[in-house]
XYZ file of C-alpha atoms in Angstrom:
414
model
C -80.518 30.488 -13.889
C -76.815 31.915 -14.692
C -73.853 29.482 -13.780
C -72.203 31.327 -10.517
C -68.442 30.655 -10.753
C -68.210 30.575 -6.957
C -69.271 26.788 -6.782
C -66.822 25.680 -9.794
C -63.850 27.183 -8.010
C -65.530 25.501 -4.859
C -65.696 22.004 -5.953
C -62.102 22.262 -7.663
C -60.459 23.880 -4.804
C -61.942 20.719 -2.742
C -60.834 18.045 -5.127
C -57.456 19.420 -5.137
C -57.278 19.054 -1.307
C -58.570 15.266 -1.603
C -55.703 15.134 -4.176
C -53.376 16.501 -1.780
C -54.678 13.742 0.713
C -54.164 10.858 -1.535
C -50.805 11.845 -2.928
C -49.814 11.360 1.288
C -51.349 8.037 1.111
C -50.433 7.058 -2.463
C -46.796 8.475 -2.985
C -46.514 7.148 -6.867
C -49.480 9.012 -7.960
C -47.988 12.301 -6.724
C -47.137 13.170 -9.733
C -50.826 13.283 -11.222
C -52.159 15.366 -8.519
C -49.368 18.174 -8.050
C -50.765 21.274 -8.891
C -48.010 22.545 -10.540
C -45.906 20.662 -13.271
C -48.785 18.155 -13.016
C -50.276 15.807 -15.653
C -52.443 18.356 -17.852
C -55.046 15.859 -18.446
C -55.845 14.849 -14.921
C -56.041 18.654 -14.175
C -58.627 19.099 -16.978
C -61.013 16.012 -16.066
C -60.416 17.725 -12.369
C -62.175 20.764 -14.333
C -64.923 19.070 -15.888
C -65.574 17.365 -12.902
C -65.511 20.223 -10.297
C -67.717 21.948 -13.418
C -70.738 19.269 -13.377
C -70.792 18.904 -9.373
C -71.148 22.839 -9.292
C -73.617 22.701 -11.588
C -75.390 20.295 -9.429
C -74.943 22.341 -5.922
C -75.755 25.423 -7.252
C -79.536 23.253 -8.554
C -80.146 21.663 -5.587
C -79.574 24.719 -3.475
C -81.343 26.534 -5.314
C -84.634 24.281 -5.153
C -83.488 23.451 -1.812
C -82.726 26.288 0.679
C -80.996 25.907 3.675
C -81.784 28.156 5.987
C -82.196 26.173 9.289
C -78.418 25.905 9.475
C -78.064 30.027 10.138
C -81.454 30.107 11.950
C -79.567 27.841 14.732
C -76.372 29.425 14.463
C -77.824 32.875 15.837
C -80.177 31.395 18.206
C -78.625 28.279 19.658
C -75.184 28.255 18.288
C -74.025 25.627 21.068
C -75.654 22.798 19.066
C -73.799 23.446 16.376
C -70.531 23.146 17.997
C -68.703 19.505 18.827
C -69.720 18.524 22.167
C -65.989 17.518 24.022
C -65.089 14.845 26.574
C -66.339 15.219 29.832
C -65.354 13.535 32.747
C -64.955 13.938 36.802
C -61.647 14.707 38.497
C -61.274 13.358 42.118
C -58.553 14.844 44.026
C -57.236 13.094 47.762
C -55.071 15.402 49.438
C -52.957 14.217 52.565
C -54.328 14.455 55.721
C -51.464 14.914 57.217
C -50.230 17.988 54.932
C -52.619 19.407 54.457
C -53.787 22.371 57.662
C -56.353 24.291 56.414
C -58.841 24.250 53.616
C -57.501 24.772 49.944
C -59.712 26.143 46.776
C -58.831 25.102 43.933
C -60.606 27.481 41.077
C -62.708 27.057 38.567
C -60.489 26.975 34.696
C -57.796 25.379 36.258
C -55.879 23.579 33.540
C -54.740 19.670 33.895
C -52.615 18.143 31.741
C -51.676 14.690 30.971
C -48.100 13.454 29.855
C -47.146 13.557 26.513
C -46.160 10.374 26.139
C -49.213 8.940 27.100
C -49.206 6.765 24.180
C -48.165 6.641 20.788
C -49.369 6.393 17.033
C -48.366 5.184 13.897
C -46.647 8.168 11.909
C -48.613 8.499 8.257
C -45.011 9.205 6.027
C -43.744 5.673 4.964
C -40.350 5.805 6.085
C -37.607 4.374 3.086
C -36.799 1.092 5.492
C -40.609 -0.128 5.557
C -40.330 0.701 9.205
C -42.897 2.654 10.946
C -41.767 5.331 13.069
C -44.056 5.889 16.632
C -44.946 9.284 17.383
C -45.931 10.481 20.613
C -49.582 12.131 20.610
C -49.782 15.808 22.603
C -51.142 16.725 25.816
C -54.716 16.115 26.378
C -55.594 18.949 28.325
C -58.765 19.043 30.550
C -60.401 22.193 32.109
C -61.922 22.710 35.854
C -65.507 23.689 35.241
C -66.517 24.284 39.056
C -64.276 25.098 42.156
C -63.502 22.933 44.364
C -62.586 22.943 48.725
C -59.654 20.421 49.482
C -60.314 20.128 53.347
C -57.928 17.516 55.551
C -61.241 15.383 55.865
C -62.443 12.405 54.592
C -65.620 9.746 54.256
C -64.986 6.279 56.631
C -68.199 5.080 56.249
C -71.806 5.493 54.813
C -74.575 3.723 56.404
C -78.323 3.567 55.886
C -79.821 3.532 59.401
C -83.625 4.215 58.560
C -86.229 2.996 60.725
C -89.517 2.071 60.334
C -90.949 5.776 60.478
C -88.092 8.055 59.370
C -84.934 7.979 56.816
C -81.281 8.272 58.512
C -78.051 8.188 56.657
C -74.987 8.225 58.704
C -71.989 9.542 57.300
C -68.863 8.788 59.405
C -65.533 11.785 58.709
C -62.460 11.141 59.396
C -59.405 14.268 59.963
C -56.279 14.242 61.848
C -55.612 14.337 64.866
C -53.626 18.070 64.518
C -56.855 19.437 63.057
C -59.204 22.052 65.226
C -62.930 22.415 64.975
C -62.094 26.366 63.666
C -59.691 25.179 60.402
C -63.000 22.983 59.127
C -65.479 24.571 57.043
C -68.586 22.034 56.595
C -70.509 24.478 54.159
C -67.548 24.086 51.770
C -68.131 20.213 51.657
C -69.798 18.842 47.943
C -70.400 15.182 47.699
C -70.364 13.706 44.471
C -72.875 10.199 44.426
C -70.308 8.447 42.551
C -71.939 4.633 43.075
C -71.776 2.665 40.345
C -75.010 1.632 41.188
C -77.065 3.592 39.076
C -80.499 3.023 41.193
C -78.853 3.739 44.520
C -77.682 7.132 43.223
C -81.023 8.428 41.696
C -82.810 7.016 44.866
C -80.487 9.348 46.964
C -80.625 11.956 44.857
C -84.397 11.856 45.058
C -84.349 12.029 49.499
C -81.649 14.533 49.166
C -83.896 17.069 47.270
C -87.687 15.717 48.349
C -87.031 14.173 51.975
C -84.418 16.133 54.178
C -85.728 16.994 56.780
C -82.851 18.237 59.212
C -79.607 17.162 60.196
C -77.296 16.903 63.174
C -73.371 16.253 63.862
C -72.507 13.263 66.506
C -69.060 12.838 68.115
C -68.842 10.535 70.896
C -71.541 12.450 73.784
C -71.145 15.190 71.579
C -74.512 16.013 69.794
C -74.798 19.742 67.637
C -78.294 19.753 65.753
C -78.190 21.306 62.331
C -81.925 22.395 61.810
C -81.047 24.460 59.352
C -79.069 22.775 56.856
C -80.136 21.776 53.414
C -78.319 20.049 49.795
C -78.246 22.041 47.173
C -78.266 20.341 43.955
C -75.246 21.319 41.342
C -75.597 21.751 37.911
C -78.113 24.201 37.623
C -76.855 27.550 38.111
C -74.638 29.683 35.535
C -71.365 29.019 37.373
C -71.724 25.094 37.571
C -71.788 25.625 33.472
C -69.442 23.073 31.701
C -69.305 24.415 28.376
C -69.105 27.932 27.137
C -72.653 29.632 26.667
C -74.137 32.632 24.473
C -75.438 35.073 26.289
C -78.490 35.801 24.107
C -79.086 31.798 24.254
C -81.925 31.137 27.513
C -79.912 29.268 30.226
C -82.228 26.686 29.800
C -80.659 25.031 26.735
C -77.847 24.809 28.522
C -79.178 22.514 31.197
C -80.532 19.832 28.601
C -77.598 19.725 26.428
C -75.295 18.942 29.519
C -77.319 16.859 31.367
C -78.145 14.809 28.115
C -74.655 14.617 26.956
C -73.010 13.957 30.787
C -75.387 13.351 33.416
C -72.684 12.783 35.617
C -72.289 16.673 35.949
C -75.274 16.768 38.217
C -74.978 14.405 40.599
C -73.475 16.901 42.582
C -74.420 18.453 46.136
C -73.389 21.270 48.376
C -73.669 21.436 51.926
C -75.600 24.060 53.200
C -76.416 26.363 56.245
C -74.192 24.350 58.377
C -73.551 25.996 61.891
C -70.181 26.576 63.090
C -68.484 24.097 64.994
C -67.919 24.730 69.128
C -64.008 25.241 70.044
C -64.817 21.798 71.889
C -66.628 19.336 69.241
C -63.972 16.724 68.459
C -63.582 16.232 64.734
C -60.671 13.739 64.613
C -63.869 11.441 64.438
C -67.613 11.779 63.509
C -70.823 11.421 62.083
C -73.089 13.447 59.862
C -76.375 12.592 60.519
C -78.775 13.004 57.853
C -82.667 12.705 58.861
C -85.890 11.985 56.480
C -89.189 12.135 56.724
C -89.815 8.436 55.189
C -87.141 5.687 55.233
C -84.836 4.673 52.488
C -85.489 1.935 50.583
C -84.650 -1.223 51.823
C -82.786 -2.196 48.700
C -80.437 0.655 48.249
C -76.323 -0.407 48.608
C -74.679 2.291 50.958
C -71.057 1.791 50.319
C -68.244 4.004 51.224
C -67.881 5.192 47.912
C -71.703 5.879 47.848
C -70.649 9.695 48.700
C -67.200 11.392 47.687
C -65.386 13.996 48.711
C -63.467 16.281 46.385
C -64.375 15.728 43.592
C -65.221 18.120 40.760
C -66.332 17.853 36.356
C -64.261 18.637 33.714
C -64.221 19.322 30.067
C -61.872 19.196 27.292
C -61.565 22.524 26.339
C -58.837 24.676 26.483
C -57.348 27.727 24.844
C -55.080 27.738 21.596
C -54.034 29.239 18.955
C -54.833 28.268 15.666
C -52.196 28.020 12.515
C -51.712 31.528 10.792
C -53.991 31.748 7.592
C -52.093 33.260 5.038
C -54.753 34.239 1.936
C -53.123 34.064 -1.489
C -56.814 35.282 -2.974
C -57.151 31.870 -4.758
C -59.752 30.804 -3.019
C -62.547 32.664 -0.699
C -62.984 30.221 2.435
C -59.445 28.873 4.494
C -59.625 26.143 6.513
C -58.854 26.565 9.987
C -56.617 24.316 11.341
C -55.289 23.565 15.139
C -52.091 21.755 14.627
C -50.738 20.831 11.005
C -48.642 19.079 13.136
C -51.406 16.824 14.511
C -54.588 17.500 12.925
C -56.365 14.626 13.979
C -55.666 15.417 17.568
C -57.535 18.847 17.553
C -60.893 19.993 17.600
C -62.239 23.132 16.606
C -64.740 24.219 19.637
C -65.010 27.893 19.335
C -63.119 30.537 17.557
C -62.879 33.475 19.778
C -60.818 36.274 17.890
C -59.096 36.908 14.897
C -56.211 38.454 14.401
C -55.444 40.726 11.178
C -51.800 41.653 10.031
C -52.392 44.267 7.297
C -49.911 47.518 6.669
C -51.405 49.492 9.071
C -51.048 48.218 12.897
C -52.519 44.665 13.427
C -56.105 44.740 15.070
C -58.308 42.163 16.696
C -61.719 41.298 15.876
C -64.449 39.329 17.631
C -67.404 37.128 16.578
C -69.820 39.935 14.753
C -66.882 43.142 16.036
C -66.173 45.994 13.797
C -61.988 47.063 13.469
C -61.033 50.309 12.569
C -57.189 50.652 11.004
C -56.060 54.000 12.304
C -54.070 56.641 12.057
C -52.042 55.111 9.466
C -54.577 53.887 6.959
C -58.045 55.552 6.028
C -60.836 53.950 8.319
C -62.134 50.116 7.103
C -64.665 48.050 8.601
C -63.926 44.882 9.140
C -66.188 41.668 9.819
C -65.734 38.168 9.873
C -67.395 34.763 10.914
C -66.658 31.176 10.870
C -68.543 28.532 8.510
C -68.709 24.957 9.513
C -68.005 22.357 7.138
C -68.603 18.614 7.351
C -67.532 15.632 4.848
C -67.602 11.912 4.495
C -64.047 12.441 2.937
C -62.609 14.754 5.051
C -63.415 14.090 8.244
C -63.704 15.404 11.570
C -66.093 18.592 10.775
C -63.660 21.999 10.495
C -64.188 25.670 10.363
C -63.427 27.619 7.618
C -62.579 31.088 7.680
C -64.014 33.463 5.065
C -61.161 36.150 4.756
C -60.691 39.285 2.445
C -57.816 40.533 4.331
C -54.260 38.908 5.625
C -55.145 37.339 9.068
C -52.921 35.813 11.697
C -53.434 33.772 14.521
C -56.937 33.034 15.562
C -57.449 32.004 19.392
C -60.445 29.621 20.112
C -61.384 26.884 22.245
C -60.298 23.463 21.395
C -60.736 20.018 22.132
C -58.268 16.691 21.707
């Protein structure tokens, strides 16, 4: 089997970036690792080194064929990428300002403060002194809409006899509002207990037992025979993360509810008649009924169902650093922030951006360019390679390149 040069310039090309790395951590040994005007001798047991681990790769893959990795990449690509944070937003508008119901959609962007907190900066500073360094932004990212309404839960109250399930769930608005500003089929409830068995019990009568439901307001009674929870979670626009469209929706389901089963405790009112110009809705009660009771055991608290509430994921749109290929080497790392680099994650890389002579063009994931009119036609492709090391650590992409490319936009996570 013929030596293939590609894994010796591999292997050395990597060694010099762990060089790189310990010449930040280990200033006086700087000089030993430069690559140029360095210490000859280091740079030719570098050589050798990068030489015999080639060697090696080049055996084992060889005997060893990985194929599995591509396999997944074309069919289920999403469990190849980092899974971000996750978490659940609760909003609680005023009351009092707020007149009608407000949507806020879906990719909505929140931000925290910069200086959130701070970390150690990794330059030793001449003093001895460390310097503190605020961290960025964490940005987080809306993954369903959301109704703000001037409404809001009092109470929640198990009232089940001993032939029939009732939850009462007392709302509270201003006095200003009118029965015609409210919209009840735009109300979700989140079962945000803490009480992990009183949420999966309810969640097990809300989808199995309804039966119907009705609104009470003092002598005021408006029967809802037709209204119904639908369970969140489950449909292509409650997604949280970014799916393939060749990938079965299916997939999708596990992986979220696996990796943040808070995402589907989630439920939308449905079917809910409109309310008469009379019914008084400064006060009063949702009526839930059941065909068997609750159990006795359950803890109804006022928290037990919440309003306004909504998931969200750590994933937002950047741009990467510029790549600039000096033909040294045939994969580039991609990075988010040379600035922070531990503070980025690399979720998905969208488009890339290619600054040749002729105009620049954009290409996408598997996309064909064509330079034109200033250059004869060229084909273009280009994909992304993940890469993951005990040594250099968090996983990164790196960008196989034959051309000059510029900024590359992509999902990321921090």
């Amino acid at each position: 089997m013929p030596f293939e040069e590609k894994y010796y310039r591999e292997e050395l090309d990597y060694l010099r970036q762990l060089g790189k790395l310990l010449a930040q951590e280990k200033p006086h040994l700087a000089h030993f690792l430069a690559e140029k005007e360095g210490d000859p001798d280091v740079e030719r047991l570098l050589e050798a080194f990068a030489f015999m681990s080639g060697s090696l790769r080049q055996k084992l893959e060889d005997e060893f064929p990985e194929f599995t990795h591509g396999l997944i990449r074309m069919l289920w690509a999403n469990y190849l990428r980092p899974v971000p944070a996750m978490t659940v937003i609760a909003y609680e508008p005023r009351t009092d300002q707020l007149k009608t119901p407000v949507q806020v959609c879906r990719n909505e962007l929140i931000s925290s403060d910069e200086t959130r907190t701070t970390r150690l900066s990794q330059k030793p500073l001449s003093d001895g002194d460390d310097k503190p360094e605020p961290l960025p932004a964490c940005h987080f990212t809306l993954a369903r809409d959301i109704w703000l309404q001037p409404l809001r839960i009092d109470n929640v109250r198990n009232a089940s006899s001993l032939k029939e399930g009732i939850i009462d769930i007392s709302f509270v608005a201003d006095d200003r509002v009118s029965p015609d500003i409210l919209d009840l089929n735009k109300i979700t409830f989140w079962l945000g207990n803490e009480d992990d068995y009183t949420r999966h019990q309810l969640y097990l009568w809300f989808c199995e037992c309804l039966m119907d439901a009705e609104l009470i307001a003092g002598d005021h009674h408006l029967p809802l025979p037709d209204l119904w929870l639908d369970a969140a979670g489950f449909d292509n626009q409650d997604a949280l993360l970014p799916w393939p469209k060749n990938v079965h929706s299916g997939y999708r389901v596990l992986q979220e509810y696996f990796c943040y089963p808070e995402a589907f405790f989630f439920f939308h009112l449905r079917d809910v008649a409109p309310l008469p110009a009379d019914f008084p809705v400064n006060a009063f009660t949702l009526r839930l009924h059941f065909n068997r009771p609750l159990p006795a055991d359950i803890k109804l608290r006022q928290d037990s169902l919440r309003l306004h509430c909504t998931p969200a994921v750590n994933l937002f749109s950047h741009y990467a650093e510029p790549v600039r290929p000096d033909g040294r080497v045939a994969e580039y790392p991609l990075r988010a922030s040379h600035r922070h680099p531990d503070a980025y994650d690399i979720f998905q890389v969208s488009a890339v951006t290619s600054i040749v002579k002729a105009p620049s063009d954009a290409a996408f994931p598997g996309s064909q360019v064509r330079h034109w009119p200033n250059s004869k036609a060229s084909i273009t492709r280009w994909n992304t390679v993940s890469s993951e090391s005990c040594l250099l650590a968090p996983p990164h992409e790196n960008l196989p390149v034959s051309s000059r490319a510029g900024a590359q936009n992509g999902f990321c996570s921090c």
